[in-house]
PDB file of N, CA and C and ligand atoms in Angstrom:
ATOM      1  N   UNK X 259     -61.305 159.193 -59.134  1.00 96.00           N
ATOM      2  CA  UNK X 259     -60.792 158.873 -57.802  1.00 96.00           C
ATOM      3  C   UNK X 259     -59.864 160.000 -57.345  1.00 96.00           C
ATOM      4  N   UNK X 260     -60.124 160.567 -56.011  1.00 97.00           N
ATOM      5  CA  UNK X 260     -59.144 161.319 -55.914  1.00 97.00           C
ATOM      6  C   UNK X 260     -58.140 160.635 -54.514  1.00 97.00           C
ATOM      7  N   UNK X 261     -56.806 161.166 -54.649  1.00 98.00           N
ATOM      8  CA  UNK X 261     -55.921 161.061 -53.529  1.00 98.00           C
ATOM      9  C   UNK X 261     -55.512 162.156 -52.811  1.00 98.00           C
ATOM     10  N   UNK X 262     -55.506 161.821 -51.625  1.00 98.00           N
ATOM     11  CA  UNK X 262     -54.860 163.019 -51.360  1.00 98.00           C
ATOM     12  C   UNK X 262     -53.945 162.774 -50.204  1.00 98.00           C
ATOM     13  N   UNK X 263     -52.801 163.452 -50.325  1.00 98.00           N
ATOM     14  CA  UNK X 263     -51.155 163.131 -49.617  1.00 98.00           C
ATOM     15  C   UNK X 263     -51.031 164.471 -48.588  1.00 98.00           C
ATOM     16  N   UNK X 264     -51.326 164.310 -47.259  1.00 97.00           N
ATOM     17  CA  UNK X 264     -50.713 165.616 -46.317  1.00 97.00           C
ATOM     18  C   UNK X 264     -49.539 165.638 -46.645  1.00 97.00           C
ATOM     19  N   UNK X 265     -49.509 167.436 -46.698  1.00 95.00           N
ATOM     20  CA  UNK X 265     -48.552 167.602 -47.333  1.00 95.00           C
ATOM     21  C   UNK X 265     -48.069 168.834 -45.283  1.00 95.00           C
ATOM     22  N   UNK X 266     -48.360 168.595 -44.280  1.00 97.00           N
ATOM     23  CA  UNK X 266     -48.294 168.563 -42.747  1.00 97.00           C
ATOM     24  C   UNK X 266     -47.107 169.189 -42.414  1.00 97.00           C
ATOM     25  N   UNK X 267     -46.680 169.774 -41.799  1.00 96.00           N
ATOM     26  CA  UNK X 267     -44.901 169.093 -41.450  1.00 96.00           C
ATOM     27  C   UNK X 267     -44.965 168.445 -40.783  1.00 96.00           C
ATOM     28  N   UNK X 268     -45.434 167.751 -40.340  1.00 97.00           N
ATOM     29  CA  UNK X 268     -45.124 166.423 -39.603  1.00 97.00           C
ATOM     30  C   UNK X 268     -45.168 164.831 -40.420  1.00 97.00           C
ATOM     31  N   UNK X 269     -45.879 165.222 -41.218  1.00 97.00           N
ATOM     32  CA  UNK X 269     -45.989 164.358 -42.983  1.00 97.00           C
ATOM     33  C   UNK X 269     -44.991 164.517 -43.820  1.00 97.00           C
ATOM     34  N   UNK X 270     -44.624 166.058 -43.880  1.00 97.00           N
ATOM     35  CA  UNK X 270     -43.499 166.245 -44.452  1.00 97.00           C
ATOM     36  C   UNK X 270     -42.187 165.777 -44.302  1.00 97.00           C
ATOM     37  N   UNK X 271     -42.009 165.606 -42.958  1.00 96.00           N
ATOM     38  CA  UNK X 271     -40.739 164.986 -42.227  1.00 96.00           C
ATOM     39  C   UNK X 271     -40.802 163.948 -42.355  1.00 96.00           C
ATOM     40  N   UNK X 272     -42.015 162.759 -42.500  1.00 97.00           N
ATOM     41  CA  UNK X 272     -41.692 161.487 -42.678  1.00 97.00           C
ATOM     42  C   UNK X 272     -41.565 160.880 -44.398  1.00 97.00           C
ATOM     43  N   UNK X 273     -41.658 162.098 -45.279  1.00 97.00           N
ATOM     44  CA  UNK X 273     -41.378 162.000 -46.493  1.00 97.00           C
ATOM     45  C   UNK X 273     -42.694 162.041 -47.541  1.00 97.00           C
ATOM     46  N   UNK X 274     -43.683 163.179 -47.376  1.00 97.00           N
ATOM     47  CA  UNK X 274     -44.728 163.235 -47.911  1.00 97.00           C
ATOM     48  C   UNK X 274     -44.263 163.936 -49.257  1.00 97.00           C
ATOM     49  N   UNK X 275     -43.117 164.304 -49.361  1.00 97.00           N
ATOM     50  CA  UNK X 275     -43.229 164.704 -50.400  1.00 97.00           C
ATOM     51  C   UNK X 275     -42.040 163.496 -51.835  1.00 97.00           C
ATOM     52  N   UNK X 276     -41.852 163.045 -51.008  1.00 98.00           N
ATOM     53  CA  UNK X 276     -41.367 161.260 -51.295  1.00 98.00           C
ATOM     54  C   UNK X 276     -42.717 160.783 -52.818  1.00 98.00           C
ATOM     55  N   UNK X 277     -43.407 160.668 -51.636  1.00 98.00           N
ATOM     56  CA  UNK X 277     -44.677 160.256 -52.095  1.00 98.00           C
ATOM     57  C   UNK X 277     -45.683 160.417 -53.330  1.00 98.00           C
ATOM     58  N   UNK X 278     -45.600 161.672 -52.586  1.00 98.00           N
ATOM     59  CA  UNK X 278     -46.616 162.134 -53.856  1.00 98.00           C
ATOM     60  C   UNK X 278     -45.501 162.233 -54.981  1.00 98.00           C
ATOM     61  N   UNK X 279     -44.538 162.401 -55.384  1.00 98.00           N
ATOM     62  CA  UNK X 279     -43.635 162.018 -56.351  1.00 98.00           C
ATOM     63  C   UNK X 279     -43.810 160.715 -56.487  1.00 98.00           C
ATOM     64  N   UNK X 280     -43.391 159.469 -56.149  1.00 98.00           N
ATOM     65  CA  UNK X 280     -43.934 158.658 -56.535  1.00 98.00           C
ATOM     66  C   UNK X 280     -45.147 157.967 -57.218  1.00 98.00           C
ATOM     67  N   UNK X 281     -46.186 158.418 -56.683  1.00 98.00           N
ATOM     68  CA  UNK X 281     -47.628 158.550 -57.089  1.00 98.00           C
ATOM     69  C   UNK X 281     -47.586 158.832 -58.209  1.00 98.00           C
ATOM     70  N   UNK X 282     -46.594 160.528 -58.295  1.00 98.00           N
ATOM     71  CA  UNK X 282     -47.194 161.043 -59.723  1.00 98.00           C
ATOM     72  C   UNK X 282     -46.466 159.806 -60.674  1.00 98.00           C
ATOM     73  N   UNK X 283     -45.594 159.447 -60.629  1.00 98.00           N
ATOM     74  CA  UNK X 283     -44.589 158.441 -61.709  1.00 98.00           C
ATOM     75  C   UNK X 283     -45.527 157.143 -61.940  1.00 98.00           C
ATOM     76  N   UNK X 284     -46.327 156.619 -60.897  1.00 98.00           N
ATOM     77  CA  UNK X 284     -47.157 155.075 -61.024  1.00 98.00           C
ATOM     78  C   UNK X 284     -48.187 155.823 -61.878  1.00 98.00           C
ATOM     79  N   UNK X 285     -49.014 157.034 -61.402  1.00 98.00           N
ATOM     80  CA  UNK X 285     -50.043 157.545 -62.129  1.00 98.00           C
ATOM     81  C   UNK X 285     -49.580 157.482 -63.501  1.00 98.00           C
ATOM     82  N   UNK X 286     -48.315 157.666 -63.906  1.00 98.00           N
ATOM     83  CA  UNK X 286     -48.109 158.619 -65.712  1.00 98.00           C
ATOM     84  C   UNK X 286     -47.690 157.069 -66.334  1.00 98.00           C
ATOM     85  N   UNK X 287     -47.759 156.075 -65.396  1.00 98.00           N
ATOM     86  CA  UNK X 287     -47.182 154.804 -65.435  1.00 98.00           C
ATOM     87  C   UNK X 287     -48.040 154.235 -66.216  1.00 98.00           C
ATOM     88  N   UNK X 288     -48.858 154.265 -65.362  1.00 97.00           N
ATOM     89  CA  UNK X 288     -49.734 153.472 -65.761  1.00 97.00           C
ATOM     90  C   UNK X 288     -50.952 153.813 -66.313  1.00 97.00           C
ATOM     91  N   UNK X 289     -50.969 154.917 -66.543  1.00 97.00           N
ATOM     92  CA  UNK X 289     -51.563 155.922 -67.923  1.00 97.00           C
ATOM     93  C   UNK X 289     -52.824 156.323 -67.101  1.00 97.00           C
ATOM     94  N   UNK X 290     -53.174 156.654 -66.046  1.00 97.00           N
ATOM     95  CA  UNK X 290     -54.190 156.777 -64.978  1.00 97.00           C
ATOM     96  C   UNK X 290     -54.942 157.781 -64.762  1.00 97.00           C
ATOM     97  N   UNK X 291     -53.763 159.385 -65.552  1.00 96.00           N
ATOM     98  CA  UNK X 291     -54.575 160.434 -65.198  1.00 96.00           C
ATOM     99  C   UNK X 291     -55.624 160.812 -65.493  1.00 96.00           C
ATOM    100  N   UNK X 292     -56.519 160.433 -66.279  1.00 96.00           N
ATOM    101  CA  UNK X 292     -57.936 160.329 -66.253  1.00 96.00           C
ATOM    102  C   UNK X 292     -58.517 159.951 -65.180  1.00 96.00           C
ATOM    103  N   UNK X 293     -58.060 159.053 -64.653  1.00 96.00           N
ATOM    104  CA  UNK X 293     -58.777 158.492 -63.428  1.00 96.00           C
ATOM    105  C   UNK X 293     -58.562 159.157 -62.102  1.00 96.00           C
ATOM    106  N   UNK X 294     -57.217 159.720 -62.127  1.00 97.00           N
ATOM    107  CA  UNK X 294     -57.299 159.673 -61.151  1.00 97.00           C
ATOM    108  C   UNK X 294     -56.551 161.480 -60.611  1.00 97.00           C
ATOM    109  N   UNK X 295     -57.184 161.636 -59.487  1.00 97.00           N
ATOM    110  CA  UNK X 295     -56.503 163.187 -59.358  1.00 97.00           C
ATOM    111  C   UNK X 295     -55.745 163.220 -57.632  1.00 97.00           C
ATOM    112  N   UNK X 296     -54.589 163.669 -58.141  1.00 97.00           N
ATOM    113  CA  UNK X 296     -53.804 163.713 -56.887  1.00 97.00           C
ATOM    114  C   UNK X 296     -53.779 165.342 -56.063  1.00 97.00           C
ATOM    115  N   UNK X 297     -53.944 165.275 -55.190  1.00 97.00           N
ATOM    116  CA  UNK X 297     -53.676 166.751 -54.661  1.00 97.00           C
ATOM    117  C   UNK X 297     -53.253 166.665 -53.096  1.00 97.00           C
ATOM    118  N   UNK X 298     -53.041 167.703 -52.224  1.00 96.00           N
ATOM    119  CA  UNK X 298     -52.643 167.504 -51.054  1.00 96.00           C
ATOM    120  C   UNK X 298     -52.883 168.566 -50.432  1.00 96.00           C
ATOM    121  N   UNK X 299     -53.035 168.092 -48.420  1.00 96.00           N
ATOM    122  CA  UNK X 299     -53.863 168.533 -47.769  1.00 96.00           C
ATOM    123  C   UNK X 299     -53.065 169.134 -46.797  1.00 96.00           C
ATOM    124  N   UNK X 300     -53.670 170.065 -46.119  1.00 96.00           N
ATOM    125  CA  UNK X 300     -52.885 170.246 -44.284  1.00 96.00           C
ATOM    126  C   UNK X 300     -53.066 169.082 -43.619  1.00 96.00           C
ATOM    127  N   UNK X 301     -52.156 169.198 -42.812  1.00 97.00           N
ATOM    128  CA  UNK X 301     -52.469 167.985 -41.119  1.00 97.00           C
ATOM    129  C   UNK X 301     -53.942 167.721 -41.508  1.00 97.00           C
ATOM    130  N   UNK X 302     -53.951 166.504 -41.099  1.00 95.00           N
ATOM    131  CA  UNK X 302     -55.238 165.609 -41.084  1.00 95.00           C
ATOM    132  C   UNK X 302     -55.434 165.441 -39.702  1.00 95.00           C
ATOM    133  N   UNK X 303     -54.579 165.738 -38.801  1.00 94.00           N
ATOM    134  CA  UNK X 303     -54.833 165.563 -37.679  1.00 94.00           C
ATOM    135  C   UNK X 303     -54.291 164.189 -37.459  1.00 94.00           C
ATOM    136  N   UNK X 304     -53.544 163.387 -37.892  1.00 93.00           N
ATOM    137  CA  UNK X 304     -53.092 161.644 -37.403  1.00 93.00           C
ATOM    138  C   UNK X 304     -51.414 161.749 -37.299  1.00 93.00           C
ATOM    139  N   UNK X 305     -51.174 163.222 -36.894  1.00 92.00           N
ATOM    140  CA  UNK X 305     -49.444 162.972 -37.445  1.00 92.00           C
ATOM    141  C   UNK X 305     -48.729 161.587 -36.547  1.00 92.00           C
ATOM    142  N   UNK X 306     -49.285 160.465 -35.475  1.00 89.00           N
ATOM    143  CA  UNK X 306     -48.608 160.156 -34.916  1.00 89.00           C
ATOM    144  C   UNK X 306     -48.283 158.841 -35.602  1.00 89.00           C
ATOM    145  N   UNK X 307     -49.266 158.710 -37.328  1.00 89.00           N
ATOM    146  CA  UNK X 307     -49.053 157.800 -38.257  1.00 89.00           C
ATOM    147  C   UNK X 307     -48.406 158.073 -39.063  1.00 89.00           C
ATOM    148  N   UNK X 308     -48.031 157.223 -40.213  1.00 94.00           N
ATOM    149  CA  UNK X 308     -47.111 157.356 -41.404  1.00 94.00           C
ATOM    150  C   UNK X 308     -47.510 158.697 -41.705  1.00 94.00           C
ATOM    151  N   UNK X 309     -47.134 158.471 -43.191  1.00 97.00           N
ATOM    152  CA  UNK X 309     -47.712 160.052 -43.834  1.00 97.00           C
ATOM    153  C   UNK X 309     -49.133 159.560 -44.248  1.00 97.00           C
ATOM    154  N   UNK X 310     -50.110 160.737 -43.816  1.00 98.00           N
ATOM    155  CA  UNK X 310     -51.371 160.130 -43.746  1.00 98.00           C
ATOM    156  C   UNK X 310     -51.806 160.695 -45.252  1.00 98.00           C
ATOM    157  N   UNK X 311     -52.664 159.803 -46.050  1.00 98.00           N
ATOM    158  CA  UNK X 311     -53.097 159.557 -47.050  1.00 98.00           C
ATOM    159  C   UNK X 311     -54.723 159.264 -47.693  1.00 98.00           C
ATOM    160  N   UNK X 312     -55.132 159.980 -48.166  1.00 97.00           N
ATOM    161  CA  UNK X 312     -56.665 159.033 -48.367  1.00 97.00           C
ATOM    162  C   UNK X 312     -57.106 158.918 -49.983  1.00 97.00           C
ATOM    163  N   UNK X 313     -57.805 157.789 -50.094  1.00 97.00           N
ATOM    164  CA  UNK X 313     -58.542 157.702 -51.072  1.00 97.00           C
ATOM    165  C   UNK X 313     -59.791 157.971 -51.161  1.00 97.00           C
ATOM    166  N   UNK X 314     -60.663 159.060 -51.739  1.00 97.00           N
ATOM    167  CA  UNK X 314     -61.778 158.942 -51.584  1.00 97.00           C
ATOM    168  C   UNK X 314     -62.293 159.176 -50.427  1.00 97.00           C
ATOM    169  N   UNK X 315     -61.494 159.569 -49.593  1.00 95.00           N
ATOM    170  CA  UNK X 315     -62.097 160.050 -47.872  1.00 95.00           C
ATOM    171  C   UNK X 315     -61.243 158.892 -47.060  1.00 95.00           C
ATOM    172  N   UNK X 316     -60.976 157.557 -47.241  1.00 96.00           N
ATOM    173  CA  UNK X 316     -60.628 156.583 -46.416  1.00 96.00           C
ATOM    174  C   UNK X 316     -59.285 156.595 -46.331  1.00 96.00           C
ATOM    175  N   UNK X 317     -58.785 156.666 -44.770  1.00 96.00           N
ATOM    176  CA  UNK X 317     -57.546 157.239 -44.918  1.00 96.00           C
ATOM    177  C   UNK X 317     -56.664 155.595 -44.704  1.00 96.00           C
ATOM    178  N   UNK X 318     -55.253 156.172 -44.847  1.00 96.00           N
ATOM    179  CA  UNK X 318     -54.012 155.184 -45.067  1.00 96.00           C
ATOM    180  C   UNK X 318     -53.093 155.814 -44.456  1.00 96.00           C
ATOM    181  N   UNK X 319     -52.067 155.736 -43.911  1.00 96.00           N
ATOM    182  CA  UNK X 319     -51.200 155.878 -43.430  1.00 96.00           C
ATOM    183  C   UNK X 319     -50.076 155.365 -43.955  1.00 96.00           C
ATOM    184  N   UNK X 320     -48.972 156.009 -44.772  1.00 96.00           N
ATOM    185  CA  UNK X 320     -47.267 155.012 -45.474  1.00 96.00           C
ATOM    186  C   UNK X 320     -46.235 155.696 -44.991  1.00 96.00           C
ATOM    187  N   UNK X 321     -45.707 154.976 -45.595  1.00 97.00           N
ATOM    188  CA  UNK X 321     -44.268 155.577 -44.943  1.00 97.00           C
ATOM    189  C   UNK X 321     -43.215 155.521 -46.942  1.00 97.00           C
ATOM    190  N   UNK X 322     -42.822 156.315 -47.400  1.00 97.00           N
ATOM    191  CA  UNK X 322     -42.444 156.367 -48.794  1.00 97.00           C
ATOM    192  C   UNK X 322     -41.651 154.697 -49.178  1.00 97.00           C
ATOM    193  N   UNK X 323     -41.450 153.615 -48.803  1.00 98.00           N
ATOM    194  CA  UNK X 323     -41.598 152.621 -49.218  1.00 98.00           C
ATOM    195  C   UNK X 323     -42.144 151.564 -49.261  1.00 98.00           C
ATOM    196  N   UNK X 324     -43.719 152.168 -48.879  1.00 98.00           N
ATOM    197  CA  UNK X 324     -44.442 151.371 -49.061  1.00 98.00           C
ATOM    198  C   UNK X 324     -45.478 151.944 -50.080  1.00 98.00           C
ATOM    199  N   UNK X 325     -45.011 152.722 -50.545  1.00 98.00           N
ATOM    200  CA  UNK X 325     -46.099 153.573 -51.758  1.00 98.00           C
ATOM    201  C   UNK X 325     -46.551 152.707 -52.537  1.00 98.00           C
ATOM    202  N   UNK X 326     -45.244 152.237 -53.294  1.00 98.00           N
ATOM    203  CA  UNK X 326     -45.817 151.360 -54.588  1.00 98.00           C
ATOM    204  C   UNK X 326     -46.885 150.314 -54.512  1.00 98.00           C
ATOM    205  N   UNK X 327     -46.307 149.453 -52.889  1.00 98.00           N
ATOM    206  CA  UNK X 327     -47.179 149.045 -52.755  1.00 98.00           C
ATOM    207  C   UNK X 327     -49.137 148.856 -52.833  1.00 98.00           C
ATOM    208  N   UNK X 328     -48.953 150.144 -52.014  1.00 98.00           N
ATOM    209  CA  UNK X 328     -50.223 150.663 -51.623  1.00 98.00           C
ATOM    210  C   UNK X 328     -50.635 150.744 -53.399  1.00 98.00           C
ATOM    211  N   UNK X 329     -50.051 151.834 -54.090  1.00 98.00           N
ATOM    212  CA  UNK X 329     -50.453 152.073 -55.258  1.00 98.00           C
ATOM    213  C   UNK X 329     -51.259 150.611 -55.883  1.00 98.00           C
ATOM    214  N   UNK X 330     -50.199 149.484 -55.938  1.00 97.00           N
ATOM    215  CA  UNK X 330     -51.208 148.602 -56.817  1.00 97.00           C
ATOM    216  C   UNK X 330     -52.094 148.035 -55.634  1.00 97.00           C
ATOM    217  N   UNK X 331     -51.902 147.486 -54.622  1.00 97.00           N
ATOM    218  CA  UNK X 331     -53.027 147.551 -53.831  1.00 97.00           C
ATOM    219  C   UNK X 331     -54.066 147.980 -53.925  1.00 97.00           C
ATOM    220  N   UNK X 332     -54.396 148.752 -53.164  1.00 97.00           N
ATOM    221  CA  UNK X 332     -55.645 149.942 -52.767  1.00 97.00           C
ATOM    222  C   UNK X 332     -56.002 151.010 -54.105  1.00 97.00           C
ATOM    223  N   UNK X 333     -55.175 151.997 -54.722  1.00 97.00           N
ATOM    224  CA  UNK X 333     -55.426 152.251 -56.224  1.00 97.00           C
ATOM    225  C   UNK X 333     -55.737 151.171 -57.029  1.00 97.00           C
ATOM    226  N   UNK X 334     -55.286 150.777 -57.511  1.00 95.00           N
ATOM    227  CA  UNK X 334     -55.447 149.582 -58.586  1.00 95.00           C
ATOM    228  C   UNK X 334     -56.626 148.776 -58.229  1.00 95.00           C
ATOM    229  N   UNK X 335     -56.695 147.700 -57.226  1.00 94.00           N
ATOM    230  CA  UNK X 335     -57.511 147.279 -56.403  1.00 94.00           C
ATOM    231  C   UNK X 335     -59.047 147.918 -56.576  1.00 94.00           C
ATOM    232  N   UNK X 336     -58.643 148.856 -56.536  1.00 93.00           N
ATOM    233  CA  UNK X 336     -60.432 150.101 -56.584  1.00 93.00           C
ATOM    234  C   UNK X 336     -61.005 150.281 -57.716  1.00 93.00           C
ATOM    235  N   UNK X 337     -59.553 150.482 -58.709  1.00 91.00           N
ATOM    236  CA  UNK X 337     -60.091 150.536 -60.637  1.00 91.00           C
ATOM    237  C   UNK X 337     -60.091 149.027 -60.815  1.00 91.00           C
ATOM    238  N   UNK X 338     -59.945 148.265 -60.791  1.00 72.00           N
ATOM    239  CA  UNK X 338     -60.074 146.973 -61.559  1.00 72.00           C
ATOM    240  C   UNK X 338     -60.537 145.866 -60.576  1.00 72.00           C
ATOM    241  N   UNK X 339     -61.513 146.383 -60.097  1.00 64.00           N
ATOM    242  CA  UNK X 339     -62.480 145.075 -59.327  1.00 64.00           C
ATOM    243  C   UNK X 339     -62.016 143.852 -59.292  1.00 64.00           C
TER     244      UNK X 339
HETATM  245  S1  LIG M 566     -49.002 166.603 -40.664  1.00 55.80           S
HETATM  246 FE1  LIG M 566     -50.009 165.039 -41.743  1.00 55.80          FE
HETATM  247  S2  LIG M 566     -51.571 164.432 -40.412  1.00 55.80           S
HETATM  248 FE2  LIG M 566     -50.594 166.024 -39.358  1.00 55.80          FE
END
């Protein structure tokens, strides 16, 4: 699975780099890196959303306290049917 976190300035300003720190900590958390690969993008073009985000192509939009959330959500959610 890959993620990927704009890393924008306009992403940046709403705390993209919040984020993907977080990510990396749930990833090492929860022993994932096999599964899963994080990396980050230019503007996606949505700056007028959270920090824009995708899994696998399908994008998300957060704002850095709703990460964790998302994490077991939508990550988790995807590995464990
Ligand atoms: S800076 Fe992230 S979508 Fe534009």
């Amino acid at each position: 699975m890959n993620i990927t976190v704009c890393i924008g300035s306009s992403c940046h300003l709403k705390g993209s780099r919040e984020i993907v720190t977080k990510l990396q900590e749930l990833v090492r958390k929860e022993k994932l890196e096999e599964s899963i690969e994080l990396t980050g993008s230019f503007c996606m073009g949505q700056c007028v959303r959270g920090v824009c985000v995708t899994i696998d192509g399908t994008l998300y939009s957060l704002s850095p306290e709703q990460t964790e959330g998302f994490f077991y959500k939508e990550v988790m959610g995807r590995l464990t049917p």
